[in-house]
Amino acid sequence: MDVQLKRGLLDVCVLAAIKNEDSYGYKIIKDMKPFIELSESTLYTILKRLESTNMLTVHSAEHGGRLRKYYHITKEGVRRIEDFKDEWKEIMSIYRFVVREDKTDE
């Protein structure tokens, strides 16, 4: 798969994982696991990129005597998910065109 396309898809997946509630790294990976495998190093790279583009914010809270970073989706992040949904309709249309059966051979 094209690296840029995959990067964009993973970004949206991470945003979707935190859309309904703030979450932390291990839980994000766990929530995504039934759909996609994601390493910790890849996740934290994505989280930093999303934070730098104002699609999520980070806050720390104590949990079990340790500080844990929680990630919160912003309005920009929610907008990115909505944009992705619109873009996906176009991608699916292109896909249907590419895989259609050639009816002229019948």
mmCIF file of N, CA and C in Angstrom:
data_model
loop_
_atom_site.group_PDB
_atom_site.id
_atom_site.type_symbol
_atom_site.label_atom_id
_atom_site.label_comp_id
_atom_site.label_asym_id
_atom_site.label_seq_id
_atom_site.Cartn_x
_atom_site.Cartn_y
_atom_site.Cartn_z
ATOM 1 N N MET A 1 0.851 -1.180 0.000
ATOM 2 C CA MET A 1 0.000 0.000 0.000
ATOM 3 C C MET A 1 0.893 1.238 0.000
ATOM 4 N N ASP A 2 0.444 2.241 -0.677
ATOM 5 C CA ASP A 2 1.155 3.511 -0.727
ATOM 6 C C ASP A 2 1.345 4.052 0.693
ATOM 7 N N VAL A 3 2.566 4.455 1.000
ATOM 8 C CA VAL A 3 2.908 4.898 2.357
ATOM 9 C C VAL A 3 2.068 6.099 2.788
ATOM 10 N N GLN A 4 1.896 7.067 1.911
ATOM 11 C CA GLN A 4 1.130 8.268 2.271
ATOM 12 C C GLN A 4 -0.346 7.924 2.524
ATOM 13 N N LEU A 5 -0.885 7.035 1.682
ATOM 14 C CA LEU A 5 -2.268 6.626 1.869
ATOM 15 C C LEU A 5 -2.428 5.905 3.198
ATOM 16 N N LYS A 6 -1.515 4.996 3.481
ATOM 17 C CA LYS A 6 -1.581 4.255 4.737
ATOM 18 C C LYS A 6 -1.460 5.189 5.937
ATOM 19 N N ARG A 7 -0.564 6.166 5.850
ATOM 20 C CA ARG A 7 -0.399 7.128 6.939
ATOM 21 C C ARG A 7 -1.703 7.870 7.206
ATOM 22 N N GLY A 8 -2.350 8.324 6.145
ATOM 23 C CA GLY A 8 -3.612 9.035 6.299
ATOM 24 C C GLY A 8 -4.697 8.158 6.890
ATOM 25 N N LEU A 9 -4.744 6.898 6.474
ATOM 26 C CA LEU A 9 -5.734 5.974 7.014
ATOM 27 C C LEU A 9 -5.495 5.707 8.490
ATOM 28 N N LEU A 10 -4.239 5.500 8.865
ATOM 29 C CA LEU A 10 -3.924 5.245 10.275
ATOM 30 C C LEU A 10 -4.240 6.456 11.145
ATOM 31 N N ASP A 11 -3.961 7.651 10.639
ATOM 32 C CA ASP A 11 -4.294 8.867 11.390
ATOM 33 C C ASP A 11 -5.783 8.903 11.708
ATOM 34 N N VAL A 12 -6.610 8.633 10.712
ATOM 35 C CA VAL A 12 -8.061 8.662 10.904
ATOM 36 C C VAL A 12 -8.494 7.550 11.860
ATOM 37 N N CYS A 13 -7.866 6.386 11.760
ATOM 38 C CA CYS A 13 -8.203 5.286 12.674
ATOM 39 C C CYS A 13 -7.924 5.673 14.125
ATOM 40 N N VAL A 14 -6.796 6.311 14.367
ATOM 41 C CA VAL A 14 -6.459 6.723 15.739
ATOM 42 C C VAL A 14 -7.448 7.781 16.214
ATOM 43 N N LEU A 15 -7.788 8.724 15.361
ATOM 44 C CA LEU A 15 -8.782 9.731 15.745
ATOM 45 C C LEU A 15 -10.116 9.068 16.075
ATOM 46 N N ALA A 16 -10.511 8.096 15.275
ATOM 47 C CA ALA A 16 -11.776 7.399 15.527
ATOM 48 C C ALA A 16 -11.734 6.631 16.844
ATOM 49 N N ALA A 17 -10.560 6.134 17.213
ATOM 50 C CA ALA A 17 -10.421 5.377 18.463
ATOM 51 C C ALA A 17 -10.637 6.255 19.693
ATOM 52 N N ILE A 18 -10.407 7.554 19.562
ATOM 53 C CA ILE A 18 -10.581 8.456 20.711
ATOM 54 C C ILE A 18 -11.757 9.411 20.527
ATOM 55 N N LYS A 19 -12.536 9.184 19.490
ATOM 56 C CA LYS A 19 -13.636 10.108 19.186
ATOM 57 C C LYS A 19 -14.657 10.210 20.312
ATOM 58 N N ASN A 20 -15.002 9.086 20.919
ATOM 59 C CA ASN A 20 -16.073 9.093 21.917
ATOM 60 C C ASN A 20 -15.610 9.305 23.346
ATOM 61 N N GLU A 21 -14.323 9.076 23.607
ATOM 62 C CA GLU A 21 -13.803 9.304 24.956
ATOM 63 C C GLU A 21 -12.289 9.448 24.907
ATOM 64 N N ASP A 22 -11.763 10.215 25.835
ATOM 65 C CA ASP A 22 -10.320 10.356 25.943
ATOM 66 C C ASP A 22 -9.719 8.975 26.198
ATOM 67 N N SER A 23 -8.519 8.765 25.696
ATOM 68 C CA SER A 23 -7.903 7.457 25.863
ATOM 69 C C SER A 23 -6.394 7.607 25.964
ATOM 70 N N TYR A 24 -5.730 6.499 26.267
ATOM 71 C CA TYR A 24 -4.275 6.469 26.410
ATOM 72 C C TYR A 24 -3.719 5.395 25.475
ATOM 73 N N GLY A 25 -2.414 5.430 25.276
ATOM 74 C CA GLY A 25 -1.760 4.607 24.269
ATOM 75 C C GLY A 25 -2.135 3.146 24.258
ATOM 76 N N TYR A 26 -1.963 2.459 25.386
ATOM 77 C CA TYR A 26 -2.234 1.024 25.430
ATOM 78 C C TYR A 26 -3.691 0.719 25.074
ATOM 79 N N LYS A 27 -4.619 1.525 25.563
ATOM 80 C CA LYS A 27 -6.045 1.304 25.288
ATOM 81 C C LYS A 27 -6.356 1.556 23.815
ATOM 82 N N ILE A 28 -5.724 2.547 23.227
ATOM 83 C CA ILE A 28 -5.943 2.817 21.800
ATOM 84 C C ILE A 28 -5.524 1.597 20.976
ATOM 85 N N ILE A 29 -4.345 1.056 21.281
ATOM 86 C CA ILE A 29 -3.869 -0.131 20.562
ATOM 87 C C ILE A 29 -4.838 -1.292 20.767
ATOM 88 N N LYS A 30 -5.281 -1.494 21.997
ATOM 89 C CA LYS A 30 -6.203 -2.583 22.322
ATOM 90 C C LYS A 30 -7.528 -2.417 21.581
ATOM 91 N N ASP A 31 -8.058 -1.195 21.533
ATOM 92 C CA ASP A 31 -9.331 -0.937 20.863
ATOM 93 C C ASP A 31 -9.232 -1.136 19.348
ATOM 94 N N MET A 32 -8.074 -0.855 18.785
ATOM 95 C CA MET A 32 -7.891 -0.977 17.343
ATOM 96 C C MET A 32 -7.546 -2.405 16.912
ATOM 97 N N LYS A 33 -7.052 -3.210 17.844
ATOM 98 C CA LYS A 33 -6.530 -4.538 17.518
ATOM 99 C C LYS A 33 -7.477 -5.426 16.709
ATOM 100 N N PRO A 34 -8.792 -5.449 16.989
ATOM 101 C CA PRO A 34 -9.664 -6.297 16.173
ATOM 102 C C PRO A 34 -9.708 -5.887 14.693
ATOM 103 N N PHE A 35 -9.273 -4.672 14.399
ATOM 104 C CA PHE A 35 -9.374 -4.139 13.045
ATOM 105 C C PHE A 35 -8.025 -3.977 12.363
ATOM 106 N N ILE A 36 -7.005 -3.611 13.143
ATOM 107 C CA ILE A 36 -5.696 -3.319 12.567
ATOM 108 C C ILE A 36 -4.615 -3.477 13.632
ATOM 109 N N GLU A 37 -3.498 -4.055 13.235
ATOM 110 C CA GLU A 37 -2.352 -4.179 14.133
ATOM 111 C C GLU A 37 -1.544 -2.884 14.078
ATOM 112 N N LEU A 38 -1.172 -2.397 15.229
ATOM 113 C CA LEU A 38 -0.422 -1.147 15.309
ATOM 114 C C LEU A 38 0.589 -1.267 16.428
ATOM 115 N N SER A 39 1.847 -1.018 16.113
ATOM 116 C CA SER A 39 2.882 -1.089 17.142
ATOM 117 C C SER A 39 2.859 0.180 17.988
ATOM 118 N N GLU A 40 3.426 0.090 19.188
ATOM 119 C CA GLU A 40 3.493 1.261 20.056
ATOM 120 C C GLU A 40 4.273 2.385 19.400
ATOM 121 N N SER A 41 5.405 2.052 18.769
ATOM 122 C CA SER A 41 6.227 3.098 18.162
ATOM 123 C C SER A 41 5.467 3.809 17.041
ATOM 124 N N THR A 42 4.711 3.062 16.255
ATOM 125 C CA THR A 42 3.915 3.680 15.193
ATOM 126 C C THR A 42 2.823 4.550 15.798
ATOM 127 N N LEU A 43 2.148 4.041 16.827
ATOM 128 C CA LEU A 43 1.082 4.810 17.461
ATOM 129 C C LEU A 43 1.604 6.130 18.002
ATOM 130 N N TYR A 44 2.710 6.108 18.723
ATOM 131 C CA TYR A 44 3.189 7.348 19.338
ATOM 132 C C TYR A 44 3.676 8.343 18.291
ATOM 133 N N THR A 45 4.168 7.870 17.163
ATOM 134 C CA THR A 45 4.510 8.767 16.053
ATOM 135 C C THR A 45 3.250 9.435 15.515
ATOM 136 N N ILE A 46 2.196 8.651 15.352
ATOM 137 C CA ILE A 46 0.914 9.189 14.871
ATOM 138 C C ILE A 46 0.352 10.194 15.872
ATOM 139 N N LEU A 47 0.372 9.847 17.159
ATOM 140 C CA LEU A 47 -0.157 10.754 18.183
ATOM 141 C C LEU A 47 0.581 12.088 18.194
ATOM 142 N N LYS A 48 1.904 12.052 18.050
ATOM 143 C CA LYS A 48 2.676 13.305 18.002
ATOM 144 C C LYS A 48 2.291 14.135 16.775
ATOM 145 N N ARG A 49 2.126 13.455 15.641
ATOM 146 C CA ARG A 49 1.753 14.159 14.406
ATOM 147 C C ARG A 49 0.360 14.785 14.563
ATOM 148 N N LEU A 50 -0.581 14.042 15.121
ATOM 149 C CA LEU A 50 -1.935 14.567 15.304
ATOM 150 C C LEU A 50 -1.964 15.726 16.298
ATOM 151 N N GLU A 51 -1.126 15.647 17.310
ATOM 152 C CA GLU A 51 -1.043 16.761 18.265
ATOM 153 C C GLU A 51 -0.458 17.999 17.588
ATOM 154 N N SER A 52 0.564 17.804 16.768
ATOM 155 C CA SER A 52 1.211 18.953 16.111
ATOM 156 C C SER A 52 0.301 19.613 15.078
ATOM 157 N N THR A 53 -0.688 18.888 14.590
ATOM 158 C CA THR A 53 -1.638 19.461 13.623
ATOM 159 C C THR A 53 -2.954 19.852 14.287
ATOM 160 N N ASN A 54 -2.952 19.927 15.607
ATOM 161 C CA ASN A 54 -4.105 20.376 16.397
ATOM 162 C C ASN A 54 -5.345 19.500 16.225
ATOM 163 N N MET A 55 -5.140 18.209 15.945
ATOM 164 C CA MET A 55 -6.280 17.301 15.833
ATOM 165 C C MET A 55 -6.558 16.589 17.147
ATOM 166 N N LEU A 56 -5.618 16.684 18.069
ATOM 167 C CA LEU A 56 -5.839 16.164 19.407
ATOM 168 C C LEU A 56 -5.014 16.947 20.399
ATOM 169 N N THR A 57 -5.442 16.866 21.648
ATOM 170 C CA THR A 57 -4.688 17.477 22.743
ATOM 171 C C THR A 57 -4.318 16.367 23.719
ATOM 172 N N VAL A 58 -3.340 16.670 24.572
ATOM 173 C CA VAL A 58 -2.832 15.693 25.528
ATOM 174 C C VAL A 58 -2.904 16.292 26.924
ATOM 175 N N HIS A 59 -3.333 15.478 27.875
ATOM 176 C CA HIS A 59 -3.254 15.882 29.281
ATOM 177 C C HIS A 59 -2.819 14.664 30.093
ATOM 178 N N SER A 60 -2.176 14.913 31.192
ATOM 179 C CA SER A 60 -1.695 13.831 32.050
ATOM 180 C C SER A 60 -2.564 13.734 33.293
ATOM 181 N N ALA A 61 -2.740 12.499 33.737
ATOM 182 C CA ALA A 61 -3.486 12.247 34.969
ATOM 183 C C ALA A 61 -2.845 11.058 35.661
ATOM 184 N N GLU A 62 -2.897 11.077 36.985
ATOM 185 C CA GLU A 62 -2.304 9.980 37.740
ATOM 186 C C GLU A 62 -3.195 8.745 37.665
ATOM 187 N N HIS A 63 -2.560 7.612 37.463
ATOM 188 C CA HIS A 63 -3.267 6.329 37.437
ATOM 189 C C HIS A 63 -2.341 5.279 38.034
ATOM 190 N N GLY A 64 -2.743 4.669 39.121
ATOM 191 C CA GLY A 64 -1.921 3.640 39.753
ATOM 192 C C GLY A 64 -0.570 4.166 40.221
ATOM 193 N N GLY A 65 -0.535 5.404 40.658
ATOM 194 C CA GLY A 65 0.707 5.986 41.158
ATOM 195 C C GLY A 65 1.642 6.508 40.073
ATOM 196 N N ARG A 66 1.210 6.417 38.829
ATOM 197 C CA ARG A 66 2.032 6.904 37.709
ATOM 198 C C ARG A 66 1.226 7.897 36.883
ATOM 199 N N LEU A 67 1.950 8.774 36.190
ATOM 200 C CA LEU A 67 1.276 9.698 35.285
ATOM 201 C C LEU A 67 0.995 8.978 33.970
ATOM 202 N N ARG A 68 -0.211 9.152 33.479
ATOM 203 C CA ARG A 68 -0.598 8.554 32.203
ATOM 204 C C ARG A 68 -1.057 9.685 31.290
ATOM 205 N N LYS A 69 -0.623 9.651 30.030
ATOM 206 C CA LYS A 69 -1.047 10.644 29.052
ATOM 207 C C LYS A 69 -2.372 10.208 28.436
ATOM 208 N N TYR A 70 -3.316 11.127 28.462
ATOM 209 C CA TYR A 70 -4.619 10.897 27.838
ATOM 210 C C TYR A 70 -4.736 11.813 26.625
ATOM 211 N N TYR A 71 -5.334 11.270 25.586
ATOM 212 C CA TYR A 71 -5.475 11.999 24.323
ATOM 213 C C TYR A 71 -6.946 12.336 24.104
ATOM 214 N N HIS A 72 -7.191 13.580 23.669
ATOM 215 C CA HIS A 72 -8.543 14.105 23.469
ATOM 216 C C HIS A 72 -8.646 14.656 22.053
ATOM 217 N N ILE A 73 -9.674 14.237 21.334
ATOM 218 C CA ILE A 73 -9.869 14.721 19.965
ATOM 219 C C ILE A 73 -10.387 16.160 20.002
ATOM 220 N N THR A 74 -9.924 16.964 19.070
ATOM 221 C CA THR A 74 -10.365 18.359 18.958
ATOM 222 C C THR A 74 -11.395 18.477 17.835
ATOM 223 N N LYS A 75 -11.930 19.680 17.673
ATOM 224 C CA LYS A 75 -12.859 19.925 16.571
ATOM 225 C C LYS A 75 -12.181 19.657 15.231
ATOM 226 N N GLU A 76 -10.903 20.002 15.126
ATOM 227 C CA GLU A 76 -10.146 19.714 13.895
ATOM 228 C C GLU A 76 -10.085 18.215 13.635
ATOM 229 N N GLY A 77 -9.890 17.434 14.683
ATOM 230 C CA GLY A 77 -9.834 15.983 14.545
ATOM 231 C C GLY A 77 -11.160 15.399 14.101
ATOM 232 N N VAL A 78 -12.243 15.882 14.694
ATOM 233 C CA VAL A 78 -13.579 15.425 14.304
ATOM 234 C C VAL A 78 -13.839 15.799 12.845
ATOM 235 N N ARG A 79 -13.432 16.987 12.460
ATOM 236 C CA ARG A 79 -13.604 17.432 11.070
ATOM 237 C C ARG A 79 -12.819 16.537 10.115
ATOM 238 N N ARG A 80 -11.617 16.106 10.548
ATOM 239 C CA ARG A 80 -10.813 15.214 9.702
ATOM 240 C C ARG A 80 -11.525 13.885 9.474
ATOM 241 N N ILE A 81 -12.180 13.360 10.509
ATOM 242 C CA ILE A 81 -12.944 12.122 10.352
ATOM 243 C C ILE A 81 -14.086 12.330 9.357
ATOM 244 N N GLU A 82 -14.797 13.435 9.476
ATOM 245 C CA GLU A 82 -15.913 13.714 8.556
ATOM 246 C C GLU A 82 -15.411 13.881 7.130
ATOM 247 N N ASP A 83 -14.290 14.578 6.963
ATOM 248 C CA ASP A 83 -13.702 14.730 5.627
ATOM 249 C C ASP A 83 -13.327 13.370 5.054
ATOM 250 N N PHE A 84 -12.764 12.505 5.898
ATOM 251 C CA PHE A 84 -12.388 11.165 5.461
ATOM 252 C C PHE A 84 -13.603 10.394 4.956
ATOM 253 N N LYS A 85 -14.722 10.497 5.652
ATOM 254 C CA LYS A 85 -15.939 9.796 5.224
ATOM 255 C C LYS A 85 -16.355 10.247 3.830
ATOM 256 N N ASP A 86 -16.279 11.552 3.579
ATOM 257 C CA ASP A 86 -16.618 12.074 2.248
ATOM 258 C C ASP A 86 -15.610 11.591 1.205
ATOM 259 N N GLU A 87 -14.326 11.626 1.546
ATOM 260 C CA GLU A 87 -13.286 11.170 0.619
ATOM 261 C C GLU A 87 -13.443 9.684 0.314
ATOM 262 N N TRP A 88 -13.839 8.908 1.312
ATOM 263 C CA TRP A 88 -13.952 7.462 1.127
ATOM 264 C C TRP A 88 -15.019 7.114 0.089
ATOM 265 N N LYS A 89 -16.085 7.906 0.023
ATOM 266 C CA LYS A 89 -17.117 7.680 -0.996
ATOM 267 C C LYS A 89 -16.492 7.769 -2.389
ATOM 268 N N GLU A 90 -15.630 8.753 -2.586
ATOM 269 C CA GLU A 90 -14.963 8.918 -3.881
ATOM 270 C C GLU A 90 -13.990 7.768 -4.139
ATOM 271 N N ILE A 91 -13.255 7.356 -3.115
ATOM 272 C CA ILE A 91 -12.320 6.236 -3.261
ATOM 273 C C ILE A 91 -13.080 4.971 -3.638
ATOM 274 N N MET A 92 -14.219 4.715 -3.011
ATOM 275 C CA MET A 92 -15.001 3.520 -3.326
ATOM 276 C C MET A 92 -15.542 3.577 -4.749
ATOM 277 N N SER A 93 -15.895 4.738 -5.216
ATOM 278 C CA SER A 93 -16.357 4.895 -6.591
ATOM 279 C C SER A 93 -15.230 4.560 -7.572
ATOM 280 N N ILE A 94 -14.042 5.033 -7.273
ATOM 281 C CA ILE A 94 -12.880 4.721 -8.111
ATOM 282 C C ILE A 94 -12.592 3.220 -8.082
ATOM 283 N N TYR A 95 -12.678 2.624 -6.895
ATOM 284 C CA TYR A 95 -12.451 1.188 -6.749
ATOM 285 C C TYR A 95 -13.446 0.401 -7.609
ATOM 286 N N ARG A 96 -14.717 0.755 -7.532
ATOM 287 C CA ARG A 96 -15.733 0.049 -8.325
ATOM 288 C C ARG A 96 -15.438 0.171 -9.818
ATOM 289 N N PHE A 97 -14.940 1.312 -10.242
ATOM 290 C CA PHE A 97 -14.579 1.496 -11.644
ATOM 291 C C PHE A 97 -13.414 0.582 -12.020
ATOM 292 N N VAL A 98 -12.406 0.519 -11.192
ATOM 293 C CA VAL A 98 -11.215 -0.272 -11.487
ATOM 294 C C VAL A 98 -11.523 -1.768 -11.543
ATOM 295 N N VAL A 99 -12.370 -2.270 -10.650
ATOM 296 C CA VAL A 99 -12.613 -3.704 -10.574
ATOM 297 C C VAL A 99 -13.845 -4.156 -11.367
ATOM 298 N N ARG A 100 -14.496 -3.267 -12.038
ATOM 299 C CA ARG A 100 -15.697 -3.652 -12.783
ATOM 300 C C ARG A 100 -15.328 -4.666 -13.862
ATOM 301 N N GLU A 101 -16.251 -5.486 -14.175
ATOM 302 C CA GLU A 101 -16.030 -6.481 -15.224
ATOM 303 C C GLU A 101 -16.183 -5.789 -16.567
ATOM 304 N N ASP A 102 -15.351 -6.174 -17.466
ATOM 305 C CA ASP A 102 -15.392 -5.609 -18.808
ATOM 306 C C ASP A 102 -16.535 -6.266 -19.584
ATOM 307 N N LYS A 103 -17.619 -5.565 -19.749
ATOM 308 C CA LYS A 103 -18.814 -6.115 -20.377
ATOM 309 C C LYS A 103 -18.698 -6.149 -21.895
ATOM 310 N N THR A 104 -17.683 -5.558 -22.465
ATOM 311 C CA THR A 104 -17.539 -5.564 -23.920
ATOM 312 C C THR A 104 -17.054 -6.905 -24.437
ATOM 313 N N ASP A 105 -16.523 -7.775 -23.554
ATOM 314 C CA ASP A 105 -16.041 -9.078 -23.972
ATOM 315 C C ASP A 105 -17.156 -10.118 -24.072
ATOM 316 N N GLU A 106 -18.357 -9.780 -23.676
ATOM 317 C CA GLU A 106 -19.464 -10.746 -23.668
ATOM 318 C C GLU A 106 -20.041 -10.957 -25.015
#
